[in-house]
């Protein structure tokens, strides 16, 4: 039968021409919140059912590549630094796709073991694929770790697989034959009972060893306890762990999720003392982590693995396991649902039915070399929140804005210092934004993975409203200094040392990696509408430098620039129709300029940033560089008082202090 005759026949019979999930890979749909419930969730409209819908949205996209039980979870490679760069890494790429999409499938299968997507029985697919990992004749075969083999990505994925098996053995494990179970135990334990990376990776060994112990296999319990104790030693208080050496989202969401999941599904029964410690650490995050998110429930783009996006909010639903009366569950769900909306409803989130490696869409500067396209499904961990029962307060409490409603006041700024981790979280009620300042001290020459020394970590601060922009070769910089180095290239500061938080001033020292003679004392003073920087140049050699405000992406129209003069100071304002940013050089700078950039911003191809410039700065001149970096929502007017929030600045070289008189009557003494 000719093709056009077949089409006519199908239409006459009222049959679909294509199967539902055979939709064009390029025609990506945007997630829609259908039948929102604004009575229970007045801020987002999202309920537990909408979380299930979001999980299905991701899983249906992944299964659009699956037509038989033998098809691997392998997706189109994104151009750039992500792997695989050669065929040797393809088996691990497939393993990532399998184990990470299972994060989404496992909770759904818990409720509906008969789930079918794209005419594939989902449970059958995962059980079949899991058993092929030990079949030498299968293209999905994973070679067991050799006797002297080190930690690898296979350990990560087997740890991930163990989490899903631990939470849903009824569907994923019990139906397997004893021979299949034994083969999996042998292969997975070859990795779990072995070396690891001294970071959150220890949990991958912990989960492998714990799952097979639960299933009655003999495991290396001595090593299990060793890794548990070492993981607990990474705790630094206020909910934060140290990820050796970094602090980022992993320091909170990865460690805290692993500790809570392990305790709930294994630890309470087998190692209650360790479980109690992990749960006590988990309880600490309630008073800190929520403040890292904006009033609208948006997360800050900060640190590595940003492509995992919504995974960062998994601690909030897991609070439901503790049923702690001190937790504002309506606020926790509001944040978590807000972050899901932040990404899932963005038109650039999906490409080829798979989330991009990037932030909203593709953004190569935020991609790490250890990621493949399937790595993005690490975000699927958020759907372990579906394991929280329907009648749990996390799902039944009325959504609210928490501290943004009952704690924060307009025209104020709120700092929350995290203690040992030296992290400062700042909340700005006037625009509903959150901000973070945290660790960065990694040299490019030592950073073989090329992420801890980059813009993912080295910005002076990170803000939920103003996503970080990558540096340009011509000195374009946002929220950092760049210095013209001995190689005549612009080099960003990255070697920071925290000094103290005192009187609302966050102090750090910084030195240029390629020239120890270039060094600064930095002082950040968060204000109600922005930041006052009062930095001291201690360099013993003349330098040319630039300092950037946050950048604005070009959205629906041109970014407008306005220049005003107030009491001898030049004010530069840029406005993209959503926000306005203003920069006022108070001391030290030669001039301001608005710099246009292309391909450097995660929200748009074109962007603008205000840069301050100083050429041949030397100690013979005034060594203090004072700058106001302010913001407002677009459409709001600036008064002169709002723009010139500083009345007077006096530097005492003898005392090594700067006395700052603010327009609101406050005095700040910067003590280097």
XYZ file of C-alpha atoms in Angstrom:
672
model
C 0.000 0.000 0.000
C 1.350 3.383 -0.938
C 2.205 5.791 1.870
C -0.471 8.364 0.990
C -3.135 5.637 0.813
C -2.122 4.384 4.268
C -2.412 7.908 5.681
C -5.914 8.333 4.229
C -6.993 4.980 5.682
C -5.670 5.880 9.136
C -7.491 9.198 9.049
C -10.768 7.558 7.969
C -10.467 5.043 10.792
C -9.805 7.852 13.262
C -6.464 6.334 14.290
C -3.448 8.385 15.321
C -0.896 8.710 12.577
C 1.988 8.515 15.076
C 2.259 6.998 18.537
C 1.973 9.647 21.226
C 5.633 9.603 22.200
C 6.814 9.484 18.601
C 6.526 13.250 18.435
C 9.271 15.105 16.671
C 12.409 15.233 18.730
C 12.854 18.878 17.789
C 9.298 19.951 18.721
C 9.855 20.238 22.453
C 6.851 20.986 24.577
C 7.016 23.224 27.639
C 5.756 21.772 30.910
C 2.285 23.022 31.805
C 0.702 23.050 35.243
C -2.752 21.713 34.435
C -5.643 22.412 36.800
C -3.552 24.402 39.309
C -4.804 24.381 42.891
C -4.416 27.943 44.125
C -6.362 27.189 47.298
C -3.745 24.785 48.648
C -0.857 26.350 46.765
C -1.635 30.060 46.245
C 1.892 30.856 45.052
C 2.610 28.102 42.509
C -0.657 26.202 42.062
C 1.340 22.963 42.332
C 0.276 19.917 44.357
C 1.713 16.431 44.618
C -0.146 15.514 41.431
C 1.701 18.248 39.572
C 4.997 16.841 40.838
C 3.948 13.495 39.355
C 3.089 15.295 36.134
C 6.548 16.893 36.121
C 8.163 13.486 36.659
C 6.178 12.040 33.760
C 7.154 15.030 31.617
C 10.829 14.164 32.076
C 10.383 10.407 31.791
C 8.239 10.559 28.658
C 10.936 12.657 27.017
C 13.566 10.073 27.882
C 11.377 7.165 26.744
C 10.843 8.810 23.357
C 14.210 7.157 22.601
C 13.078 3.719 23.798
C 11.286 1.421 21.336
C 12.292 -1.946 22.750
C 13.652 -3.347 26.014
C 17.135 -3.426 24.466
C 17.319 0.283 23.617
C 19.747 2.140 25.902
C 19.041 5.447 27.617
C 21.456 7.199 25.264
C 20.693 10.710 24.087
C 22.031 13.155 21.459
C 25.400 14.547 22.506
C 25.569 18.253 23.121
C 28.439 20.021 21.372
C 31.243 21.082 23.668
C 33.286 19.689 26.506
C 30.803 17.072 27.749
C 31.638 13.402 27.293
C 31.804 10.990 25.479
C 34.615 12.272 23.336
C 35.390 8.697 22.219
C 33.604 5.343 21.981
C 35.339 4.006 25.091
C 33.092 6.133 27.323
C 29.805 5.090 25.703
C 29.055 2.209 28.147
C 29.328 4.626 31.073
C 27.194 7.145 29.178
C 24.477 4.503 28.847
C 24.826 3.580 32.512
C 24.294 7.219 33.512
C 21.161 7.486 31.405
C 19.781 4.261 32.881
C 20.518 4.858 36.553
C 19.618 8.534 36.559
C 16.288 8.262 34.761
C 15.511 5.535 37.287
C 15.479 8.247 39.979
C 12.307 9.456 38.274
C 10.853 6.042 37.476
C 11.415 4.358 40.858
C 8.999 6.581 42.860
C 6.404 6.442 40.055
C 6.670 2.644 39.922
C 6.211 2.501 43.680
C 2.670 3.794 43.161
C 2.031 2.254 39.743
C 4.127 -0.864 39.001
C 2.276 -1.269 35.687
C 3.313 2.114 34.292
C 3.572 2.140 30.487
C 5.324 4.839 28.440
C 5.756 4.716 24.663
C 4.206 1.223 24.664
C 7.015 0.049 26.958
C 6.310 -1.432 30.374
C 8.605 0.756 32.429
C 9.302 -1.802 35.173
C 10.145 -4.485 32.599
C 12.479 -2.093 30.834
C 14.505 -1.207 33.923
C 14.692 -4.775 35.204
C 15.881 -5.936 31.787
C 18.440 -3.162 31.484
C 19.742 -3.727 35.016
C 20.360 -7.408 34.318
C 22.199 -6.555 31.089
C 24.821 -4.681 33.109
C 26.293 -8.082 34.056
C 25.882 -9.736 30.643
C 29.221 -9.803 28.760
C 27.338 -10.249 25.477
C 25.314 -7.052 26.025
C 26.298 -3.642 24.679
C 25.353 -2.326 28.138
C 27.814 -4.590 29.974
C 29.848 -2.922 32.722
C 33.179 -4.536 33.460
C 33.606 -5.188 37.214
C 36.266 -3.141 38.952
C 39.679 -4.732 38.702
C 41.435 -5.728 41.894
C 43.570 -2.576 41.902
C 41.079 -0.334 40.127
C 40.324 3.089 41.534
C 37.070 5.017 41.891
C 35.250 5.807 38.649
C 32.000 7.070 37.211
C 30.729 3.485 37.357
C 30.888 3.696 41.153
C 28.768 6.853 41.047
C 26.097 5.222 38.897
C 26.033 1.962 40.867
C 25.599 4.058 44.000
C 22.717 5.828 42.266
C 21.196 2.510 41.224
C 21.442 1.295 44.813
C 19.387 4.255 46.049
C 16.534 3.354 43.696
C 16.804 -0.343 44.591
C 16.747 0.541 48.285
C 13.570 2.601 47.931
C 11.678 0.243 45.607
C 12.992 -3.340 45.854
C 9.468 -4.735 45.391
C 9.390 -3.711 41.716
C 13.047 -3.423 40.753
C 14.769 -6.234 42.680
C 12.462 -8.916 44.027
C 11.258 -10.176 40.601
C 14.831 -10.930 39.468
C 16.131 -14.512 39.506
C 18.666 -15.504 42.136
C 21.286 -15.866 39.430
C 20.630 -12.311 38.243
C 20.737 -10.966 41.787
C 24.030 -12.719 42.522
C 25.609 -11.403 39.331
C 24.553 -7.857 40.161
C 25.836 -8.201 43.716
C 29.226 -9.367 42.471
C 29.593 -6.558 39.942
C 28.198 -3.722 42.038
C 30.073 -4.737 45.182
C 33.319 -4.796 43.207
C 32.891 -1.013 43.070
C 31.160 -0.399 46.394
C 33.713 -2.462 48.330
C 36.611 -0.362 47.141
C 38.263 3.030 47.054
C 36.316 6.260 46.678
C 36.828 9.996 46.319
C 37.019 11.946 49.576
C 33.835 13.911 48.924
C 30.116 13.150 48.713
C 31.241 10.122 46.645
C 31.655 8.160 49.882
C 27.890 7.796 49.897
C 27.961 5.824 46.643
C 29.969 3.114 48.372
C 27.703 3.415 51.408
C 24.530 2.831 49.375
C 25.948 -0.143 47.461
C 27.172 -1.817 50.641
C 23.967 -1.005 52.522
C 21.600 -2.322 49.867
C 23.335 -5.670 49.544
C 23.661 -6.040 53.305
C 19.905 -5.482 53.504
C 19.428 -8.224 50.928
C 21.445 -10.680 53.018
C 24.763 -10.567 51.183
C 28.069 -10.541 53.028
C 29.573 -7.071 52.690
C 32.581 -5.198 54.015
C 30.906 -3.703 57.074
C 34.192 -2.306 58.335
C 34.520 -0.203 55.202
C 30.852 0.802 55.408
C 31.336 2.142 58.930
C 34.578 3.861 57.913
C 32.834 5.759 55.110
C 29.905 6.636 57.359
C 32.212 8.120 59.967
C 34.244 10.025 57.384
C 31.064 11.465 55.866
C 29.906 12.666 59.278
C 33.304 14.318 59.812
C 32.624 16.439 56.720
C 29.846 18.236 58.612
C 30.519 21.915 59.353
C 27.315 23.013 61.072
C 24.172 24.936 60.084
C 23.282 22.195 57.625
C 26.476 22.501 55.542
C 28.980 19.770 54.767
C 32.340 20.329 53.100
C 32.729 18.655 49.715
C 36.543 18.570 49.806
C 37.343 21.385 49.346
C 34.354 23.231 47.926
C 31.167 24.619 49.349
C 28.292 24.660 46.883
C 24.843 23.084 46.526
C 26.362 19.625 46.902
C 27.552 20.654 50.338
C 23.913 20.924 51.318
C 21.566 18.984 49.062
C 23.710 15.990 48.155
C 25.052 15.254 51.624
C 21.739 15.993 53.302
C 19.674 13.951 50.874
C 22.034 10.974 51.094
C 22.133 11.094 54.880
C 18.360 11.284 55.228
C 17.569 8.652 52.568
C 20.144 6.264 53.995
C 18.796 6.754 57.526
C 15.153 6.319 56.514
C 15.582 3.234 54.331
C 18.462 1.458 56.044
C 20.291 3.254 58.843
C 17.538 3.439 61.467
C 17.268 -0.337 61.461
C 20.885 -1.387 61.072
C 22.972 1.541 62.393
C 20.657 3.686 64.536
C 23.467 5.713 66.134
C 24.796 6.895 62.762
C 21.274 7.484 61.480
C 20.545 9.719 64.466
C 23.617 11.832 63.685
C 22.673 12.277 60.037
C 19.142 13.216 61.043
C 20.373 15.757 63.583
C 22.547 17.344 60.888
C 19.568 17.323 58.526
C 17.398 19.170 61.035
C 19.908 22.037 61.059
C 19.200 23.009 57.459
C 15.690 24.248 58.268
C 17.006 27.519 59.691
C 19.459 28.204 56.887
C 18.969 26.566 53.514
C 15.509 28.059 52.736
C 17.031 31.530 52.907
C 19.240 30.714 49.921
C 16.187 30.807 47.630
C 14.356 33.866 46.333
C 10.886 35.017 47.331
C 9.546 33.414 44.139
C 11.231 30.120 44.955
C 14.121 30.537 42.526
C 17.544 29.049 43.060
C 20.807 30.902 42.591
C 23.012 29.719 39.723
C 26.168 28.871 41.651
C 28.759 26.107 41.673
C 29.272 23.010 39.582
C 26.705 20.641 38.105
C 24.165 23.415 37.585
C 22.571 21.208 34.921
C 21.043 19.191 37.781
C 18.943 22.245 38.658
C 15.878 21.082 40.622
C 17.833 18.384 42.435
C 18.951 21.139 44.801
C 15.538 21.284 46.507
C 15.191 17.580 47.437
C 15.962 18.332 51.134
C 12.664 20.216 51.420
C 10.268 17.311 50.749
C 12.539 14.980 52.735
C 11.805 17.175 55.764
C 8.481 15.370 55.684
C 10.182 12.255 57.071
C 10.871 14.130 60.309
C 7.410 15.667 60.775
C 9.044 18.495 62.719
C 6.501 20.991 64.055
C 9.093 23.777 63.810
C 9.256 23.403 60.016
C 7.111 25.688 57.868
C 6.160 22.972 55.378
C 4.065 25.366 53.305
C 7.179 27.464 52.697
C 9.332 24.422 51.975
C 6.898 23.189 49.314
C 6.578 26.693 47.902
C 10.367 26.841 47.384
C 10.612 23.343 45.922
C 7.660 23.825 43.560
C 8.987 27.272 42.635
C 12.314 25.827 41.525
C 10.533 23.143 39.483
C 8.565 25.930 37.760
C 11.719 28.021 37.326
C 13.233 25.441 35.012
C 10.514 23.113 33.726
C 8.362 25.955 32.373
C 11.282 27.694 30.631
C 11.058 27.363 26.829
C 14.770 26.527 26.474
C 14.817 23.808 29.153
C 14.297 20.912 26.716
C 16.035 20.106 23.444
C 15.417 16.802 21.652
C 12.999 15.929 24.492
C 15.938 15.923 26.930
C 16.948 18.720 29.326
C 19.950 20.629 28.059
C 23.334 20.726 29.697
C 23.384 24.303 30.891
C 21.169 26.546 32.999
C 17.903 27.267 31.213
C 19.105 26.346 27.749
C 22.553 25.338 26.530
C 25.289 27.235 28.370
C 28.740 25.795 27.835
C 30.533 27.772 30.607
C 28.328 25.985 33.182
C 29.074 22.502 31.785
C 31.692 20.190 33.311
C 33.743 17.555 31.494
C 32.377 14.751 33.699
C 28.852 15.246 32.341
C 27.204 13.545 29.388
C 23.742 14.379 28.065
C 22.068 11.840 30.350
C 23.809 13.347 33.378
C 21.037 15.934 33.595
C 18.687 13.313 35.065
C 20.564 13.612 38.351
C 17.884 16.256 38.837
C 15.445 13.337 39.056
C 16.337 12.987 42.726
C 13.758 15.678 43.443
C 11.105 13.039 42.710
C 12.152 10.947 45.687
C 9.954 13.552 47.346
C 7.017 11.557 45.940
C 7.864 8.877 48.505
C 6.557 11.249 51.169
C 2.960 10.081 51.956
C -0.008 12.061 50.634
C -1.178 13.003 54.138
C 2.243 14.338 55.185
C 2.343 18.043 56.139
C 4.768 18.683 53.291
C 1.873 18.045 50.915
C -1.066 19.203 53.034
C 0.216 22.542 54.442
C -0.951 25.684 52.679
C 1.748 27.275 50.579
C 3.254 30.494 51.923
C 6.317 32.706 51.486
C 7.765 32.055 54.919
C 10.346 34.605 56.025
C 9.485 36.855 53.092
C 6.028 37.304 54.681
C 6.642 37.292 58.409
C 10.302 38.124 58.959
C 11.644 40.434 56.249
C 10.749 44.127 56.023
C 11.005 46.426 53.017
C 14.035 48.745 52.789
C 16.052 46.348 54.933
C 18.717 43.784 54.145
C 19.165 40.471 55.978
C 22.425 38.580 56.378
C 22.586 35.007 57.611
C 26.154 33.859 58.290
C 26.778 30.126 58.185
C 29.619 29.923 60.695
C 32.402 27.417 60.039
C 31.594 27.156 56.330
C 32.102 30.960 56.079
C 29.110 31.222 53.726
C 27.050 34.409 53.822
C 23.423 34.267 52.649
C 21.822 37.663 52.043
C 18.143 38.376 51.367
C 16.852 41.552 49.730
C 13.097 42.086 50.378
C 12.852 45.066 48.017
C 13.311 42.849 44.962
C 12.724 39.452 46.601
C 16.215 38.230 45.712
C 18.680 36.029 47.562
C 22.453 36.157 47.332
C 25.411 34.055 48.420
C 29.124 34.570 49.074
C 31.180 31.443 49.531
C 34.459 29.600 49.126
C 36.692 29.923 46.109
C 40.399 29.172 46.262
C 41.396 27.018 43.295
C 44.247 27.657 40.892
C 43.696 27.187 37.178
C 46.989 25.318 36.920
C 45.801 22.752 39.473
C 42.179 22.593 38.307
C 42.385 19.732 35.803
C 38.587 19.488 35.563
C 38.358 23.231 34.933
C 35.388 24.179 37.083
C 36.416 25.136 40.648
C 38.617 27.989 39.421
C 36.018 29.330 36.988
C 33.022 31.655 37.073
C 31.051 28.780 38.612
C 32.824 29.712 41.873
C 34.996 32.824 41.498
C 32.371 35.593 41.443
C 32.381 38.029 44.354
C 28.755 37.026 44.954
C 25.888 35.174 43.263
C 22.332 36.478 43.085
C 19.025 34.776 42.274
C 17.868 37.743 40.173
C 21.116 38.265 38.247
C 22.673 35.089 36.899
C 26.443 35.007 36.534
C 27.951 35.970 33.214
C 31.103 34.334 31.878
C 34.186 36.509 31.388
C 35.125 37.716 27.906
C 38.578 37.802 26.357
C 38.461 41.594 26.083
C 37.972 42.209 29.790
C 34.179 41.902 29.930
C 33.505 40.973 33.540
C 30.481 40.707 35.816
C 30.634 40.711 39.634
C 34.390 40.341 39.848
C 37.680 42.074 39.221
C 39.856 41.250 36.255
C 43.510 42.276 36.186
C 45.778 42.689 33.133
C 48.443 40.086 33.966
C 52.061 39.672 32.856
C 50.901 37.773 29.778
C 48.811 40.795 28.785
C 45.591 38.838 29.375
C 42.645 39.656 31.616
C 42.739 37.411 34.677
C 39.923 37.125 37.216
C 40.401 36.962 40.961
C 39.855 33.461 42.310
C 42.217 32.951 45.259
C 40.083 34.298 48.100
C 40.646 33.933 51.829
C 37.767 34.731 54.145
C 38.738 36.957 57.074
C 35.620 37.815 59.087
C 32.027 39.049 59.131
C 31.727 42.111 61.342
C 29.010 44.766 61.576
C 27.383 43.518 58.392
C 30.669 43.683 56.446
C 32.017 40.542 54.762
C 35.836 40.631 54.583
C 38.085 38.653 52.292
C 41.652 38.951 51.053
C 42.506 38.015 47.499
C 45.683 37.549 45.493
C 46.136 37.153 41.743
C 47.105 33.590 40.851
C 49.850 34.506 38.379
C 51.333 37.395 40.362
C 51.545 37.403 44.165
C 52.368 41.126 44.030
C 48.746 41.830 43.081
C 46.639 41.628 46.226
C 43.557 43.276 47.696
C 41.579 43.546 50.902
C 37.911 43.177 49.973
C 34.948 44.457 51.975
C 31.357 43.755 50.877
C 28.559 45.734 52.549
C 25.088 44.517 51.492
C 22.543 47.359 51.443
C 18.768 47.360 51.042
C 19.051 48.017 47.287
C 22.460 46.632 46.436
C 26.065 46.397 47.529
C 28.677 48.876 48.677
C 32.207 47.696 47.939
C 35.105 49.298 49.829
C 38.211 47.502 48.597
C 41.864 48.263 49.281
C 44.589 47.746 46.701
C 47.752 46.451 48.400
C 49.548 45.567 45.172
C 53.257 46.362 45.009
C 53.201 46.731 41.239
C 51.128 49.041 39.021
C 48.066 47.322 37.573
C 45.270 47.908 35.100
C 41.969 46.501 36.259
C 38.239 46.327 35.690
C 35.359 45.689 38.080
C 31.934 44.572 36.903
C 28.448 44.846 38.378
C 26.021 41.971 37.718
C 25.053 41.629 34.038
C 21.614 41.988 32.460
C 20.433 39.741 29.613
C 18.714 41.249 26.597
C 15.116 40.050 26.854
C 12.277 41.495 24.759
C 13.813 44.819 23.796
C 17.035 46.797 23.787
C 18.844 47.391 27.064
C 18.617 51.100 27.827
C 21.490 53.101 29.289
C 21.058 56.269 31.357
C 23.810 58.466 32.814
C 23.073 60.895 35.653
C 25.213 63.327 37.621
C 24.558 63.622 41.369
C 26.748 65.893 43.520
C 29.740 65.351 41.277
C 29.323 61.600 40.996
C 28.505 59.892 37.703
C 25.720 57.306 37.873
C 25.358 54.737 35.088
C 22.080 52.802 34.883
C 21.130 49.959 32.564
C 17.560 48.655 32.210
C 16.430 45.488 30.394
C 12.719 45.867 31.048
C 12.810 43.541 34.063
C 15.537 45.009 36.276
C 17.686 48.111 36.485
C 21.314 48.057 37.602
C 23.185 51.178 38.684
C 26.896 51.662 39.272
C 28.371 54.696 41.070
C 32.179 54.913 41.375
C 32.899 56.734 44.650
C 36.664 56.480 44.985
C 39.619 55.397 42.899
C 38.176 54.691 39.460
C 39.020 56.409 36.149
C 35.733 55.837 34.319
C 32.641 53.691 33.753
C 31.493 52.040 30.559
C 28.617 49.806 29.498
C 29.949 46.680 27.830
C 27.854 44.620 25.433
C 28.593 40.909 25.235
C 27.503 37.961 23.121
C 27.400 34.312 24.164
C 28.451 34.962 27.751
C 25.112 35.001 29.579
C 22.954 31.952 30.459
C 19.625 33.704 29.833
C 20.239 35.353 26.463
C 22.813 35.521 23.676
C 23.189 39.285 24.156
C 23.794 41.021 27.475
C 25.153 44.215 29.004
C 27.235 44.925 32.073
C 28.610 48.114 33.633
C 32.381 47.949 34.068
C 34.576 50.321 36.052
C 38.095 50.901 34.722
C 41.402 51.866 36.277
C 44.658 52.019 34.347
C 48.108 51.849 35.927
C 46.840 51.885 39.498
C 49.694 52.186 41.991
C 50.121 52.524 45.725
C 51.231 56.118 45.261
C 47.615 56.956 44.539
C 44.593 56.520 46.757
C 44.494 52.772 47.372
C 40.778 52.643 48.248
C 38.313 51.677 45.529
C 34.777 52.352 46.685
C 31.812 51.410 44.511
C 28.033 51.373 44.805
C 26.360 48.532 42.885
C 22.599 49.047 43.125
C 19.420 47.582 41.647
C 15.686 48.107 41.253
C 12.886 46.515 39.325
C 12.294 48.064 35.917
C 9.743 50.885 35.888
C 10.591 52.090 39.391
C 12.110 55.562 39.710
C 15.410 56.304 41.435
C 15.606 59.196 43.856
C 18.971 60.920 44.308
C 19.048 59.653 47.888
C 18.555 56.049 46.751
C 21.369 56.340 44.234
C 23.809 58.208 46.445
C 23.360 56.123 49.585
C 26.834 57.157 50.795
C 27.290 60.674 52.193
C 30.975 60.567 53.030
C 34.012 58.266 52.960
C 37.156 58.872 55.033
C 40.242 56.649 54.786
C 42.751 56.557 57.621
C 46.012 55.034 56.409
C 47.350 55.131 59.966
C 44.450 53.070 61.329
C 43.962 51.156 58.052
C 40.244 51.857 58.297
C 37.579 53.510 56.175
C 34.741 55.414 57.839
C 31.596 55.338 55.723
C 28.647 57.631 56.494
C 25.432 56.391 54.879
C 22.529 58.587 53.814
C 20.190 56.775 56.225
C 22.273 57.926 59.186
C 24.218 54.710 59.698
C 28.003 54.626 59.997
C 30.119 51.715 58.850
C 33.767 51.438 59.839
C 35.672 49.160 57.490
C 38.558 47.615 59.424
C 40.963 45.729 57.192
